[in-house]
XYZ file of C-alpha atoms in Angstrom:
227
model
C 142.324 125.746 224.764
C 139.050 123.353 223.913
C 138.073 122.914 227.268
C 134.742 124.470 229.130
C 136.167 123.960 232.512
C 139.022 124.390 234.356
C 140.125 122.746 237.815
C 141.810 124.826 240.076
C 143.159 124.332 242.968
C 143.920 127.062 245.835
C 144.212 128.212 249.179
C 141.594 128.175 251.536
C 143.150 128.900 254.871
C 146.163 127.923 256.900
C 146.314 124.739 259.313
C 148.940 123.519 262.204
C 150.780 120.435 262.038
C 153.345 118.587 263.440
C 155.654 119.613 260.662
C 154.813 123.508 261.541
C 151.921 125.605 259.494
C 150.826 124.312 256.131
C 148.265 125.766 253.586
C 144.650 123.641 253.236
C 143.997 123.792 249.658
C 140.395 123.088 247.929
C 139.857 121.899 244.235
C 137.340 124.233 242.418
C 135.699 123.146 239.209
C 135.539 126.435 237.112
C 133.921 127.500 234.388
C 135.979 129.846 231.958
C 132.897 132.126 231.324
C 132.819 132.947 235.141
C 133.013 137.073 235.454
C 136.597 137.777 236.871
C 138.104 134.400 234.927
C 140.100 135.336 232.131
C 142.877 132.770 229.814
C 145.239 134.391 227.900
C 148.278 133.040 225.823
C 150.845 131.324 227.352
C 154.614 130.446 226.638
C 155.706 127.803 224.189
C 156.967 124.932 225.439
C 160.576 122.642 223.320
C 157.912 119.974 224.653
C 155.112 118.809 223.511
C 154.373 121.487 221.062
C 150.847 119.376 220.035
C 149.797 121.540 223.314
C 149.013 124.810 224.120
C 149.930 126.389 227.082
C 147.525 129.248 228.676
C 148.094 131.810 231.467
C 144.904 131.615 234.252
C 144.442 135.034 235.397
C 142.004 135.250 238.208
C 140.835 139.196 239.414
C 138.128 139.014 242.201
C 136.506 135.907 240.484
C 133.403 133.578 242.883
C 132.731 130.365 242.508
C 129.800 129.190 243.837
C 129.860 126.428 246.466
C 128.792 124.215 244.723
C 131.966 124.720 242.222
C 133.693 122.686 245.024
C 135.002 119.200 243.744
C 135.300 116.807 246.774
C 135.369 118.538 250.352
C 136.220 122.151 251.299
C 139.986 122.804 252.536
C 140.377 119.008 251.120
C 142.225 119.429 247.420
C 145.096 117.123 248.668
C 142.924 114.233 248.831
C 141.297 114.816 245.025
C 144.471 115.575 244.081
C 146.170 112.390 245.498
C 143.129 110.248 243.674
C 144.364 110.093 240.427
C 148.246 111.261 240.448
C 149.362 108.366 241.435
C 147.868 107.435 237.956
C 148.663 109.830 235.943
C 152.223 108.853 237.589
C 152.052 105.493 236.101
C 150.492 107.073 232.902
C 154.009 109.760 232.170
C 155.931 106.487 233.014
C 153.823 104.329 230.585
C 154.620 107.504 227.944
C 157.806 107.164 228.307
C 158.565 103.166 228.415
C 156.262 104.132 224.400
C 158.566 106.120 223.211
C 161.915 104.923 224.444
C 161.472 101.667 223.050
C 160.619 103.363 219.531
C 164.366 105.038 220.210
C 165.864 101.486 220.558
C 164.192 100.263 217.739
C 166.010 103.270 215.602
C 169.281 103.271 217.365
C 169.519 99.891 216.809
C 168.064 99.888 213.049
C 170.736 102.515 213.033
C 173.400 100.503 214.349
C 173.417 98.067 211.514
C 172.303 99.790 208.504
C 174.792 102.938 209.055
C 178.713 101.718 207.878
C 182.093 103.571 208.895
C 185.320 102.327 208.136
C 184.118 99.340 206.562
C 181.755 98.149 209.169
C 178.708 98.588 210.416
C 178.845 101.160 213.196
C 177.395 98.886 215.892
C 180.542 96.761 215.656
C 182.366 98.984 217.153
C 182.263 98.807 221.241
C 181.515 102.700 221.302
C 178.295 101.730 219.947
C 177.178 98.008 220.928
C 177.493 99.198 224.601
C 175.388 102.486 224.674
C 172.985 100.162 223.031
C 173.671 97.221 225.485
C 172.884 100.555 228.463
C 169.758 101.174 226.991
C 168.217 97.960 226.564
C 169.319 97.641 230.340
C 168.198 100.517 231.757
C 165.182 99.999 229.425
C 163.776 97.062 231.026
C 164.352 97.924 234.474
C 162.335 100.548 234.365
C 159.109 98.941 232.696
C 159.832 95.952 235.496
C 159.257 98.283 238.435
C 156.112 100.456 235.764
C 154.428 97.313 235.756
C 155.518 96.431 239.438
C 153.814 100.127 240.499
C 150.512 98.724 237.641
C 149.837 95.485 238.461
C 149.493 96.609 242.734
C 147.414 99.629 241.664
C 144.579 97.392 239.981
C 144.722 95.791 243.389
C 144.261 98.796 244.909
C 147.884 98.113 247.359
C 150.142 100.694 245.334
C 151.488 103.044 247.851
C 152.454 106.353 246.349
C 156.686 105.181 246.461
C 155.263 102.919 244.062
C 154.256 105.404 241.117
C 157.535 107.032 242.518
C 160.075 105.397 241.890
C 158.006 103.977 238.544
C 158.295 107.576 237.430
C 161.346 108.523 238.441
C 162.645 105.479 236.535
C 161.444 105.735 233.388
C 161.403 109.328 233.313
C 165.128 109.273 233.532
C 165.437 105.867 231.552
C 163.887 107.920 228.831
C 165.960 110.491 228.683
C 168.931 108.801 228.702
C 167.814 106.783 226.561
C 167.029 108.945 223.379
C 170.402 110.956 224.274
C 172.343 108.110 223.841
C 170.069 107.105 220.789
C 171.309 111.079 219.398
C 174.048 109.841 219.531
C 174.228 106.603 218.258
C 172.539 108.382 214.571
C 175.236 111.685 215.037
C 174.222 114.919 213.969
C 170.988 113.354 211.803
C 169.737 112.327 215.208
C 169.139 116.264 215.944
C 167.660 116.838 212.205
C 163.790 117.234 212.415
C 163.371 114.985 209.751
C 163.796 112.508 212.055
C 161.811 111.445 215.045
C 164.639 111.499 217.372
C 164.706 114.968 218.058
C 161.031 115.397 218.767
C 161.639 112.230 221.097
C 164.713 113.782 222.980
C 162.144 117.528 223.254
C 159.221 115.618 224.610
C 160.459 113.491 227.096
C 162.681 116.568 228.694
C 158.948 117.896 230.880
C 158.738 114.536 231.978
C 161.154 114.961 235.174
C 159.203 117.468 235.984
C 154.837 117.852 235.252
C 152.981 115.519 237.577
C 155.917 115.810 240.862
C 159.813 116.429 239.521
C 162.762 113.868 239.647
C 163.244 115.661 242.911
C 159.684 115.735 244.711
C 159.334 111.774 243.995
C 162.897 111.322 245.357
C 161.315 113.035 249.015
C 158.174 110.630 248.368
C 160.325 107.801 248.572
C 162.568 108.585 251.329
C 159.802 109.662 253.238
C 158.637 106.093 252.918
C 161.407 104.255 253.754
C 162.285 107.260 257.039
C 158.781 107.696 258.159
C 158.721 104.097 260.099
C 161.573 104.339 261.838
C 160.473 107.720 263.494
C 162.238 110.227 260.614
């Protein structure tokens, strides 16, 4: 809500490909003061409540050719320049959030006592902690590998996709299990876990859903064989 401009990806034509007709997409940098462009209050999300969502309304909105980002009809190329990086960013955020959730759950497993013993001594809790840590470390390694490749200019779309899927789904699992370890207290707003649990839900949606990431991964496997 503090921005002066917004990046808009809009259909600017259509082309035939070997997979059928596809929309041509152009990226535009649009000034909020442009006639015909209106910013309306959006919906409230359960995730990342610090962000304000808006509805962008265009009514006979015309922008100059100088507002085009990159080349006309090559909006996908513009987006791809940063999509890999943003997917790694989401993965990295999930790693940090999951690490904190594991720390909180582990500490609680030591401090909380039931039936005369630390709850962490019960397999129902200790095995949760083990699963949380294993999934965390697997996602961390893949994210670091993808980041290493990106630094060297050799990262493929599938690398970022795998990092995002592994990290976001791991974080959803970890935060949910951490809430379970805490029991009813895990859902109280006075503790940070409920926010972690809510915030990580959107990570499997934005910057490409988990289903899109799996499509990217499987495409990289199938195409070399003619699939």
